[in-house]
Amino acid sequence: SQQIQFADDMQEFTKFPTKTGRRSLSRSISQSSTDSYSSAASYTDSSDDEVSPREKQQTNSKGSSNFCVKNIKQAEFGRREIEIAEQDMSALISLRKRAQGEKPLAGAKIVGCTHITAQTAVLIETLCALGAQCRWSACNIYSTQNEVAAALAEAGVAVFAWKGESEDDFWWCIDRCVNVDGWQANMILDDGGDLTHWVYKKYPSVFKKIRGIVEESVTGVHRWELWEGRPRDLRESLLSALTCLSLPSPRLYQLSKAGKLCVPAMNVNDSVTKQKFDNLYCCRESILDGLKRTTDVMFGGKQVVVCGYGEVGKGCCAALKALGAIVYVTEIDPICALQACMDGFRVVKLSEVIRQVDVVITCTGNKNVVTREHLDRMKNSCIVCNMGHSNTEIDVTSLRTPELTWERVRSQVDHVIWPDGKRVVLLAE
């Protein structure tokens, strides 16, 4: 009787996964939920389809093909994501209810270049609800949520973006937004200065008729020299175009006095809510979200160096400190450095701690903060990532050499392997 009972128990037990199977199943569920329902990145890997969106013929349910996205069939899923985002964006929803009958933006033809996520989709659709006509591209080749882009295309927005664009794709998408028969933009909403640069360079007649520019990023307003890696003629035109945007710079006032300010421009970072909320509190949330999503690493006891203690750096340090990480700060501004010290962080030079830290995070908006020399001295499995807008803070180009091996371990995570076997974990290239 006992033997029979035992046999029954064994049979019942085999219905469930083994320990190994359970672990695999758990990992599978965790991975699928991370990849499929991420609010920080696209739900589908850019490599899931070899055919470029530029080569596809797609139409939405209304028969329009005035867009270019990864897969228009994902629109329903993207719409649910936008509706979830709307629940936490009550100000824009209230604005729609209050003003969509008046259509205060009627006549506005806005060409935009921002991250395309569920949250920015709420902004875009608010502009449309208030009467604006919008054409949109992505300011970052990795951040686009493909399903959200599909939902915007299904709703009639001319959106040209997908996750994993090449640089050629990036400029092609911007050009498709600007260069269209029978439609000419009269406003620019930009994040990073790329769209402004493109219109100024390629379409000077359009640029002269722009009624106003809104620039979102600190990089787009200040860091002209970040474009040194671009072709010279593009760099020079960008500098000329963004002269109009540098609001804190004396040059703006000189141009204004001389009557040469070509286009009215607004620096969004002059808004206290942008600086103190987006740059500080939102980065405090997203730094951990991005790191956990890509690496699954535990931060308690890890040594982390945050390069830059502006609003973004402050947010990153606060989040990492709360998880029990040992946080170092590098900072060239004496006031920000003193703030870091007063907040309990050790202020160091990067060269002093580069051999011992587990994570390096750049938040400066500058260029060549982390050089090849730093990368060579890092410990095995050090994680390197950038919270600034531009990828020039880390000298990634110096890692594209024959002696180093690149290994893609998951979406937006690369292991760069040195000849001695040391590897550095690089996020989003």
Tab-separated table of C-alpha atoms in Angstrom:
chain	number	residue	atom	x	y	z
A	1	SER	CA	0.000	0.000	0.000
A	2	GLN	CA	2.787	2.377	0.910
A	3	GLN	CA	4.634	1.523	-2.297
A	4	ILE	CA	1.544	2.201	-4.390
A	5	GLN	CA	0.968	5.510	-2.609
A	6	PHE	CA	4.581	6.460	-3.198
A	7	ALA	CA	4.268	5.640	-6.882
A	8	ASP	CA	1.170	7.823	-7.102
A	9	ASP	CA	3.043	10.654	-5.407
A	10	MET	CA	5.896	10.310	-7.858
A	11	GLN	CA	3.486	10.366	-10.784
A	12	GLU	CA	1.850	13.500	-9.401
A	13	PHE	CA	5.216	15.120	-8.830
A	14	THR	CA	6.275	14.636	-12.444
A	15	LYS	CA	3.344	16.769	-13.556
A	16	PHE	CA	5.252	19.793	-12.235
A	17	PRO	CA	8.525	21.153	-13.620
A	18	THR	CA	11.768	20.055	-12.029
A	19	LYS	CA	13.827	22.564	-10.103
A	20	THR	CA	15.742	23.326	-13.264
A	21	GLY	CA	12.533	23.526	-15.226
A	22	ARG	CA	10.957	25.842	-12.679
A	23	ARG	CA	13.974	28.111	-12.783
A	24	SER	CA	13.861	28.199	-16.579
A	25	LEU	CA	10.142	28.824	-16.537
A	26	SER	CA	10.564	31.589	-13.989
A	27	ARG	CA	13.320	33.159	-16.034
A	28	SER	CA	11.241	32.791	-19.164
A	29	ILE	CA	8.281	34.541	-17.588
A	30	SER	CA	10.494	37.243	-16.129
A	31	GLN	CA	12.221	37.809	-19.437
A	32	SER	CA	9.034	37.875	-21.456
A	33	SER	CA	7.433	40.331	-19.073
A	34	THR	CA	10.521	42.507	-19.213
A	35	ASP	CA	10.798	42.392	-22.984
A	36	SER	CA	7.106	42.445	-23.788
A	37	TYR	CA	5.697	44.959	-21.354
A	38	SER	CA	8.560	47.370	-20.862
A	39	SER	CA	7.486	50.980	-20.541
A	40	ALA	CA	11.081	52.113	-21.048
A	41	ALA	CA	11.789	50.465	-24.376
A	42	SER	CA	10.075	48.777	-27.251
A	43	TYR	CA	8.202	45.576	-26.503
A	44	THR	CA	9.690	43.841	-29.509
A	45	ASP	CA	13.320	43.416	-30.353
A	46	SER	CA	14.376	45.311	-33.440
A	47	SER	CA	15.901	42.117	-34.806
A	48	ASP	CA	12.623	40.175	-34.949
A	49	ASP	CA	12.084	41.066	-38.590
A	50	GLU	CA	14.789	41.296	-41.214
A	51	VAL	CA	12.717	43.483	-43.548
A	52	SER	CA	13.303	47.190	-43.005
A	53	PRO	CA	10.146	49.211	-42.360
A	54	ARG	CA	11.267	51.461	-45.217
A	55	GLU	CA	10.718	48.539	-47.604
A	56	LYS	CA	7.251	47.626	-46.350
A	57	GLN	CA	3.955	48.807	-47.803
A	58	GLN	CA	1.634	49.347	-44.840
A	59	THR	CA	-1.701	51.086	-44.505
A	60	ASN	CA	-3.844	51.801	-41.473
A	61	SER	CA	-7.544	50.961	-41.198
A	62	LYS	CA	-8.436	54.232	-42.953
A	63	GLY	CA	-6.275	53.370	-45.948
A	64	SER	CA	-3.555	55.889	-45.180
A	65	SER	CA	0.103	54.995	-45.716
A	66	ASN	CA	1.476	58.336	-44.513
A	67	PHE	CA	3.730	56.772	-41.872
A	68	CYS	CA	6.589	54.296	-41.452
A	69	VAL	CA	6.581	52.039	-38.400
A	70	LYS	CA	7.710	48.536	-37.578
A	71	ASN	CA	4.313	46.853	-37.719
A	72	ILE	CA	0.954	48.645	-37.983
A	73	LYS	CA	-0.771	45.478	-36.711
A	74	GLN	CA	0.588	46.205	-33.218
A	75	ALA	CA	-1.578	49.322	-32.946
A	76	GLU	CA	-4.181	47.818	-30.604
A	77	PHE	CA	-1.560	46.872	-28.051
A	78	GLY	CA	0.038	50.300	-28.361
A	79	ARG	CA	-3.333	51.960	-27.793
A	80	ARG	CA	-3.711	50.166	-24.462
A	81	GLU	CA	-0.276	51.413	-23.419
A	82	ILE	CA	-1.214	54.991	-24.298
A	83	GLU	CA	-4.437	54.699	-22.305
A	84	ILE	CA	-2.461	53.497	-19.284
A	85	ALA	CA	-0.100	56.472	-19.629
A	86	GLU	CA	-3.064	58.860	-19.810
A	87	GLN	CA	-4.126	57.825	-16.307
A	88	ASP	CA	-0.979	59.416	-14.881
A	89	MET	CA	-0.985	62.511	-17.112
A	90	SER	CA	-4.024	64.316	-15.814
A	91	ALA	CA	-2.868	67.815	-16.773
A	92	LEU	CA	-2.809	67.053	-20.509
A	93	ILE	CA	-6.113	65.197	-20.340
A	94	SER	CA	-7.687	68.138	-18.504
A	95	LEU	CA	-6.300	70.478	-21.156
A	96	ARG	CA	-7.928	68.392	-23.867
A	97	LYS	CA	-11.307	68.521	-22.153
A	98	ARG	CA	-11.064	72.244	-21.535
A	99	ALA	CA	-9.793	73.432	-24.904
A	100	GLN	CA	-10.377	70.883	-27.631
A	101	GLY	CA	-13.644	72.573	-28.585
A	102	GLU	CA	-11.842	75.878	-29.153
A	103	LYS	CA	-8.999	74.313	-31.147
A	104	PRO	CA	-6.425	76.904	-29.982
A	105	LEU	CA	-3.684	75.228	-32.038
A	106	ALA	CA	-5.617	75.360	-35.309
A	107	GLY	CA	-3.161	76.322	-38.026
A	108	ALA	CA	-0.146	74.973	-36.166
A	109	LYS	CA	1.847	72.564	-38.300
A	110	ILE	CA	4.255	70.950	-35.876
A	111	VAL	CA	7.156	68.769	-36.894
A	112	GLY	CA	8.502	66.900	-33.876
A	113	CYS	CA	11.509	64.787	-32.984
A	114	THR	CA	11.359	63.229	-29.513
A	115	HIS	CA	11.421	59.835	-27.874
A	116	ILE	CA	8.307	57.979	-29.030
A	117	THR	CA	6.852	56.303	-25.970
A	118	ALA	CA	3.386	55.954	-24.492
A	119	GLN	CA	3.949	59.182	-22.546
A	120	THR	CA	5.079	61.296	-25.495
A	121	ALA	CA	2.182	59.830	-27.475
A	122	VAL	CA	-0.187	61.453	-24.964
A	123	LEU	CA	1.498	64.792	-25.697
A	124	ILE	CA	1.326	64.302	-29.465
A	125	GLU	CA	-2.336	63.349	-29.363
A	126	THR	CA	-3.075	66.316	-27.113
A	127	LEU	CA	-1.517	68.657	-29.674
A	128	CYS	CA	-3.673	67.032	-32.372
A	129	ALA	CA	-6.815	67.273	-30.200
A	130	LEU	CA	-6.180	70.997	-29.790
A	131	GLY	CA	-6.089	71.519	-33.549
A	132	ALA	CA	-2.444	71.051	-34.557
A	133	GLN	CA	-1.267	68.980	-37.499
A	134	CYS	CA	1.717	66.852	-36.477
A	135	ARG	CA	4.439	64.881	-38.184
A	136	TRP	CA	6.812	63.023	-35.868
A	137	SER	CA	10.129	61.191	-35.810
A	138	ALA	CA	12.295	59.697	-33.056
A	139	CYS	CA	15.250	61.485	-31.459
A	140	ASN	CA	16.800	58.205	-30.297
A	141	ILE	CA	17.312	55.066	-32.373
A	142	TYR	CA	16.676	52.702	-29.446
A	143	SER	CA	13.903	54.225	-27.329
A	144	THR	CA	10.949	53.951	-29.712
A	145	GLN	CA	8.117	51.709	-28.531
A	146	ASN	CA	7.058	50.079	-31.790
A	147	GLU	CA	3.522	49.387	-30.626
A	148	VAL	CA	3.006	53.008	-29.594
A	149	ALA	CA	4.303	54.237	-32.949
A	150	ALA	CA	1.819	51.876	-34.614
A	151	ALA	CA	-1.035	53.229	-32.473
A	152	LEU	CA	-0.156	56.801	-33.464
A	153	ALA	CA	-0.052	55.792	-37.137
A	154	GLU	CA	-3.431	54.084	-36.792
A	155	ALA	CA	-4.817	57.283	-35.245
A	156	GLY	CA	-3.700	59.285	-38.286
A	157	VAL	CA	-0.445	60.815	-37.035
A	158	ALA	CA	2.314	60.847	-39.647
A	159	VAL	CA	4.939	59.070	-37.563
A	160	PHE	CA	8.241	57.763	-38.917
A	161	ALA	CA	10.082	55.739	-36.271
A	162	TRP	CA	10.973	52.250	-35.146
A	163	LYS	CA	13.291	50.729	-32.606
A	164	GLY	CA	16.784	49.927	-33.876
A	165	GLU	CA	17.058	52.473	-36.680
A	166	SER	CA	20.413	52.879	-38.385
A	167	GLU	CA	21.849	56.390	-38.597
A	168	ASP	CA	20.727	56.536	-42.214
A	169	ASP	CA	17.221	55.504	-41.127
A	170	PHE	CA	17.310	58.199	-38.440
A	171	TRP	CA	17.935	61.038	-40.905
A	172	TRP	CA	15.585	59.504	-43.482
A	173	CYS	CA	12.747	59.564	-40.942
A	174	ILE	CA	13.425	63.189	-40.070
A	175	ASP	CA	13.489	64.098	-43.752
A	176	ARG	CA	10.168	62.331	-44.392
A	177	CYS	CA	8.611	64.446	-41.661
A	178	VAL	CA	9.849	67.715	-43.151
A	179	ASN	CA	9.855	67.090	-46.898
A	180	VAL	CA	6.248	66.493	-47.925
A	181	ASP	CA	4.208	67.931	-50.792
A	182	GLY	CA	1.418	70.302	-49.820
A	183	TRP	CA	2.455	70.612	-46.173
A	184	GLN	CA	5.016	72.896	-44.573
A	185	ALA	CA	5.879	72.989	-40.903
A	186	ASN	CA	5.606	76.277	-39.045
A	187	MET	CA	6.734	75.007	-35.620
A	188	ILE	CA	9.502	72.680	-34.422
A	189	LEU	CA	9.387	70.576	-31.257
A	190	ASP	CA	12.852	69.093	-30.854
A	191	ASP	CA	14.812	66.943	-28.417
A	192	GLY	CA	18.549	67.073	-29.030
A	193	GLY	CA	18.706	69.611	-31.872
A	194	ASP	CA	18.802	67.091	-34.729
A	195	LEU	CA	15.548	68.149	-36.344
A	196	THR	CA	16.405	71.846	-36.029
A	197	HIS	CA	19.775	71.164	-37.622
A	198	TRP	CA	18.228	69.199	-40.480
A	199	VAL	CA	15.634	71.833	-41.356
A	200	TYR	CA	18.252	74.593	-41.216
A	201	LYS	CA	20.695	72.642	-43.354
A	202	LYS	CA	18.412	71.090	-45.959
A	203	TYR	CA	15.401	73.377	-46.046
A	204	PRO	CA	16.489	76.970	-45.308
A	205	SER	CA	13.327	78.392	-46.897
A	206	VAL	CA	11.224	76.331	-44.481
A	207	PHE	CA	13.439	77.338	-41.577
A	208	LYS	CA	12.894	81.036	-42.271
A	209	LYS	CA	9.130	80.539	-42.044
A	210	ILE	CA	9.197	78.672	-38.732
A	211	ARG	CA	7.193	80.592	-36.142
A	212	GLY	CA	8.878	79.045	-33.127
A	213	ILE	CA	11.198	76.297	-31.868
A	214	VAL	CA	10.953	74.357	-28.621
A	215	GLU	CA	14.142	72.514	-27.578
A	216	GLU	CA	13.844	69.863	-24.903
A	217	SER	CA	17.398	68.841	-24.049
A	218	VAL	CA	20.303	70.538	-22.307
A	219	THR	CA	22.482	68.980	-25.017
A	220	GLY	CA	20.493	70.539	-27.830
A	221	VAL	CA	20.740	73.971	-26.242
A	222	HIS	CA	24.328	74.037	-25.027
A	223	ARG	CA	26.638	71.311	-26.230
A	224	TRP	CA	27.408	72.264	-29.803
A	225	GLU	CA	30.847	70.633	-29.687
A	226	LEU	CA	29.202	67.235	-29.166
A	227	TRP	CA	28.788	67.222	-32.936
A	228	GLU	CA	32.514	67.102	-33.669
A	229	GLY	CA	32.093	63.516	-34.846
A	230	ARG	CA	29.723	64.652	-37.602
A	231	PRO	CA	30.845	65.780	-41.064
A	232	ARG	CA	32.209	69.311	-40.970
A	233	ASP	CA	29.502	70.962	-43.077
A	234	LEU	CA	26.802	69.431	-40.870
A	235	ARG	CA	28.577	70.624	-37.734
A	236	GLU	CA	28.900	74.176	-38.984
A	237	SER	CA	25.266	74.412	-40.001
A	238	LEU	CA	24.198	72.986	-36.660
A	239	LEU	CA	26.198	75.594	-34.809
A	240	SER	CA	24.583	78.322	-36.843
A	241	ALA	CA	21.109	76.899	-36.351
A	242	LEU	CA	21.462	76.371	-32.614
A	243	THR	CA	22.810	79.878	-32.082
A	244	CYS	CA	19.132	80.729	-31.832
A	245	LEU	CA	18.622	78.231	-29.021
A	246	SER	CA	21.338	79.106	-26.527
A	247	LEU	CA	19.176	81.181	-24.222
A	248	PRO	CA	21.620	81.446	-21.291
A	249	SER	CA	24.420	82.500	-23.656
A	250	PRO	CA	25.294	86.180	-24.177
A	251	ARG	CA	25.287	85.439	-27.894
A	252	LEU	CA	21.502	85.233	-27.861
A	253	TYR	CA	21.205	88.705	-26.414
A	254	GLN	CA	23.768	90.002	-28.904
A	255	LEU	CA	21.785	88.488	-31.755
A	256	SER	CA	18.562	89.852	-30.346
A	257	LYS	CA	19.969	93.378	-30.015
A	258	ALA	CA	21.323	93.163	-33.551
A	259	GLY	CA	17.945	92.036	-34.831
A	260	LYS	CA	19.459	88.804	-36.179
A	261	LEU	CA	17.664	86.248	-34.044
A	262	CYS	CA	16.361	84.130	-36.894
A	263	VAL	CA	13.597	82.169	-35.147
A	264	PRO	CA	11.931	82.597	-31.731
A	265	ALA	CA	13.101	79.732	-29.554
A	266	MET	CA	12.194	78.312	-26.160
A	267	ASN	CA	14.564	76.341	-23.944
A	268	VAL	CA	12.376	73.871	-22.068
A	269	ASN	CA	15.072	73.523	-19.411
A	270	ASP	CA	14.374	77.114	-18.382
A	271	SER	CA	11.157	75.703	-16.976
A	272	VAL	CA	11.499	74.861	-13.294
A	273	THR	CA	9.200	71.863	-13.703
A	274	LYS	CA	11.459	70.456	-16.435
A	275	GLN	CA	14.635	70.851	-14.392
A	276	LYS	CA	13.332	69.914	-10.977
A	277	PHE	CA	10.909	67.170	-11.971
A	278	ASP	CA	11.936	65.533	-15.236
A	279	ASN	CA	15.686	65.890	-14.802
A	280	LEU	CA	15.665	65.090	-11.082
A	281	TYR	CA	12.723	62.923	-10.075
A	282	CYS	CA	12.100	61.141	-13.377
A	283	CYS	CA	15.765	60.198	-13.728
A	284	ARG	CA	15.670	58.997	-10.133
A	285	GLU	CA	13.018	56.537	-11.260
A	286	SER	CA	14.357	55.581	-14.669
A	287	ILE	CA	18.004	54.923	-13.807
A	288	LEU	CA	17.083	51.915	-11.679
A	289	ASP	CA	14.409	50.792	-14.117
A	290	GLY	CA	16.869	50.802	-17.007
A	291	LEU	CA	19.653	49.072	-15.087
A	292	LYS	CA	17.405	46.387	-13.623
A	293	ARG	CA	15.703	45.718	-16.947
A	294	THR	CA	18.973	45.201	-18.775
A	295	THR	CA	21.269	43.629	-16.167
A	296	ASP	CA	19.121	42.275	-13.276
A	297	VAL	CA	22.018	43.242	-11.016
A	298	MET	CA	21.682	43.703	-7.240
A	299	PHE	CA	22.860	47.152	-6.137
A	300	GLY	CA	23.221	46.702	-2.388
A	301	GLY	CA	26.929	47.079	-1.616
A	302	LYS	CA	27.915	47.790	-5.232
A	303	GLN	CA	30.351	50.637	-5.859
A	304	VAL	CA	28.958	53.114	-8.372
A	305	VAL	CA	30.477	56.288	-9.793
A	306	VAL	CA	28.084	58.922	-11.156
A	307	CYS	CA	29.785	61.429	-13.449
A	308	GLY	CA	28.046	64.770	-13.011
A	309	TYR	CA	25.940	66.097	-10.148
A	310	GLY	CA	23.476	68.267	-11.980
A	311	GLU	CA	19.764	67.541	-11.656
A	312	VAL	CA	20.102	64.227	-13.519
A	313	GLY	CA	23.100	63.171	-11.454
A	314	LYS	CA	21.332	64.113	-8.232
A	315	GLY	CA	18.379	61.902	-9.148
A	316	CYS	CA	20.615	58.958	-10.046
A	317	CYS	CA	22.645	59.245	-6.841
A	318	ALA	CA	19.542	59.430	-4.652
A	319	ALA	CA	18.091	56.263	-6.187
A	320	LEU	CA	21.327	54.282	-5.968
A	321	LYS	CA	21.983	55.399	-2.396
A	322	ALA	CA	18.494	54.272	-1.392
A	323	LEU	CA	19.302	50.760	-2.646
A	324	GLY	CA	22.434	50.603	-0.521
A	325	ALA	CA	25.008	51.248	-3.219
A	326	ILE	CA	28.293	52.969	-2.343
A	327	VAL	CA	28.131	56.067	-4.545
A	328	TYR	CA	31.019	58.241	-5.739
A	329	VAL	CA	30.538	61.473	-7.676
A	330	THR	CA	32.755	63.251	-10.196
A	331	GLU	CA	31.963	66.910	-10.829
A	332	ILE	CA	33.833	69.904	-12.278
A	333	ASP	CA	31.413	72.583	-11.065
A	334	PRO	CA	32.469	73.607	-7.526
A	335	ILE	CA	28.919	74.331	-6.324
A	336	CYS	CA	27.536	71.012	-7.549
A	337	ALA	CA	30.585	69.244	-6.126
A	338	LEU	CA	29.948	70.859	-2.745
A	339	GLN	CA	26.284	69.830	-2.948
A	340	ALA	CA	27.360	66.222	-3.567
A	341	CYS	CA	29.653	66.395	-0.560
A	342	MET	CA	26.920	67.874	1.630
A	343	ASP	CA	24.530	65.149	0.451
A	344	GLY	CA	26.948	62.531	1.773
A	345	PHE	CA	28.705	61.433	-1.410
A	346	ARG	CA	32.459	61.201	-1.814
A	347	VAL	CA	33.590	63.536	-4.598
A	348	VAL	CA	36.467	61.991	-6.563
A	349	LYS	CA	38.300	62.044	-9.854
A	350	LEU	CA	37.226	59.243	-12.168
A	351	SER	CA	40.817	58.001	-12.447
A	352	GLU	CA	40.918	57.484	-8.666
A	353	VAL	CA	38.084	54.955	-8.533
A	354	ILE	CA	37.860	53.517	-12.028
A	355	ARG	CA	39.645	50.271	-11.086
A	356	GLN	CA	37.284	49.422	-8.220
A	357	VAL	CA	33.773	50.516	-9.230
A	358	ASP	CA	31.093	48.102	-10.433
A	359	VAL	CA	28.992	50.646	-12.362
A	360	VAL	CA	29.879	53.848	-14.253
A	361	ILE	CA	27.041	56.261	-15.092
A	362	THR	CA	27.578	59.464	-17.105
A	363	CYS	CA	25.248	62.427	-16.542
A	364	THR	CA	27.296	65.414	-17.695
A	365	GLY	CA	26.065	66.377	-21.147
A	366	ASN	CA	29.734	66.695	-22.045
A	367	LYS	CA	31.925	64.586	-24.339
A	368	ASN	CA	34.698	62.042	-23.731
A	369	VAL	CA	33.969	61.777	-20.019
A	370	VAL	CA	34.766	58.059	-20.073
A	371	THR	CA	37.752	57.508	-22.360
A	372	ARG	CA	39.384	54.365	-23.738
A	373	GLU	CA	42.014	54.699	-21.009
A	374	HIS	CA	39.271	54.510	-18.379
A	375	LEU	CA	37.645	51.566	-20.145
A	376	ASP	CA	40.967	49.695	-20.259
A	377	ARG	CA	41.381	50.103	-16.495
A	378	MET	CA	37.877	48.991	-15.498
A	379	LYS	CA	37.388	45.779	-13.557
A	380	ASN	CA	35.810	42.704	-15.093
A	381	SER	CA	32.000	42.919	-15.519
A	382	CYS	CA	31.859	46.665	-14.883
A	383	ILE	CA	28.589	48.122	-16.198
A	384	VAL	CA	28.889	51.313	-18.269
A	385	CYS	CA	25.910	53.454	-19.257
A	386	ASN	CA	24.910	57.017	-20.099
A	387	MET	CA	22.007	59.053	-18.717
A	388	GLY	CA	22.767	62.081	-20.889
A	389	HIS	CA	21.119	62.723	-24.233
A	390	SER	CA	24.194	62.209	-26.407
A	391	ASN	CA	26.251	59.037	-26.738
A	392	THR	CA	29.501	61.027	-26.907
A	393	GLU	CA	29.955	61.039	-23.118
A	394	ILE	CA	31.445	57.538	-23.439
A	395	ASP	CA	34.080	56.984	-26.117
A	396	VAL	CA	32.317	54.008	-27.671
A	397	THR	CA	34.074	54.537	-31.010
A	398	SER	CA	37.405	53.619	-29.412
A	399	LEU	CA	35.978	50.177	-28.605
A	400	ARG	CA	35.392	49.342	-32.276
A	401	THR	CA	38.842	47.853	-32.751
A	402	PRO	CA	39.994	44.400	-33.940
A	403	GLU	CA	41.459	43.337	-30.592
A	404	LEU	CA	38.124	43.759	-28.782
A	405	THR	CA	35.208	41.363	-29.256
A	406	TRP	CA	31.607	42.535	-29.087
A	407	GLU	CA	29.026	40.032	-27.889
A	408	ARG	CA	25.316	40.900	-27.909
A	409	VAL	CA	23.876	39.167	-24.853
A	410	ARG	CA	20.358	40.584	-25.000
A	411	SER	CA	18.532	43.519	-26.494
A	412	GLN	CA	20.586	46.689	-25.919
A	413	VAL	CA	23.215	44.892	-23.814
A	414	ASP	CA	26.702	44.227	-25.201
A	415	HIS	CA	29.692	42.556	-23.611
A	416	VAL	CA	32.911	44.128	-24.874
A	417	ILE	CA	35.650	41.529	-24.299
A	418	TRP	CA	39.346	42.344	-23.960
A	419	PRO	CA	42.107	39.937	-25.100
A	420	ASP	CA	42.757	38.812	-21.500
A	421	GLY	CA	39.086	37.823	-21.095
A	422	LYS	CA	37.964	40.915	-19.178
A	423	ARG	CA	34.545	42.091	-20.245
A	424	VAL	CA	32.737	45.400	-19.826
A	425	VAL	CA	28.926	45.476	-19.942
A	426	LEU	CA	27.892	48.332	-22.225
A	427	LEU	CA	24.232	49.397	-22.291
A	428	ALA	CA	22.565	50.668	-25.475
A	429	GLU	CA	25.950	51.204	-27.166
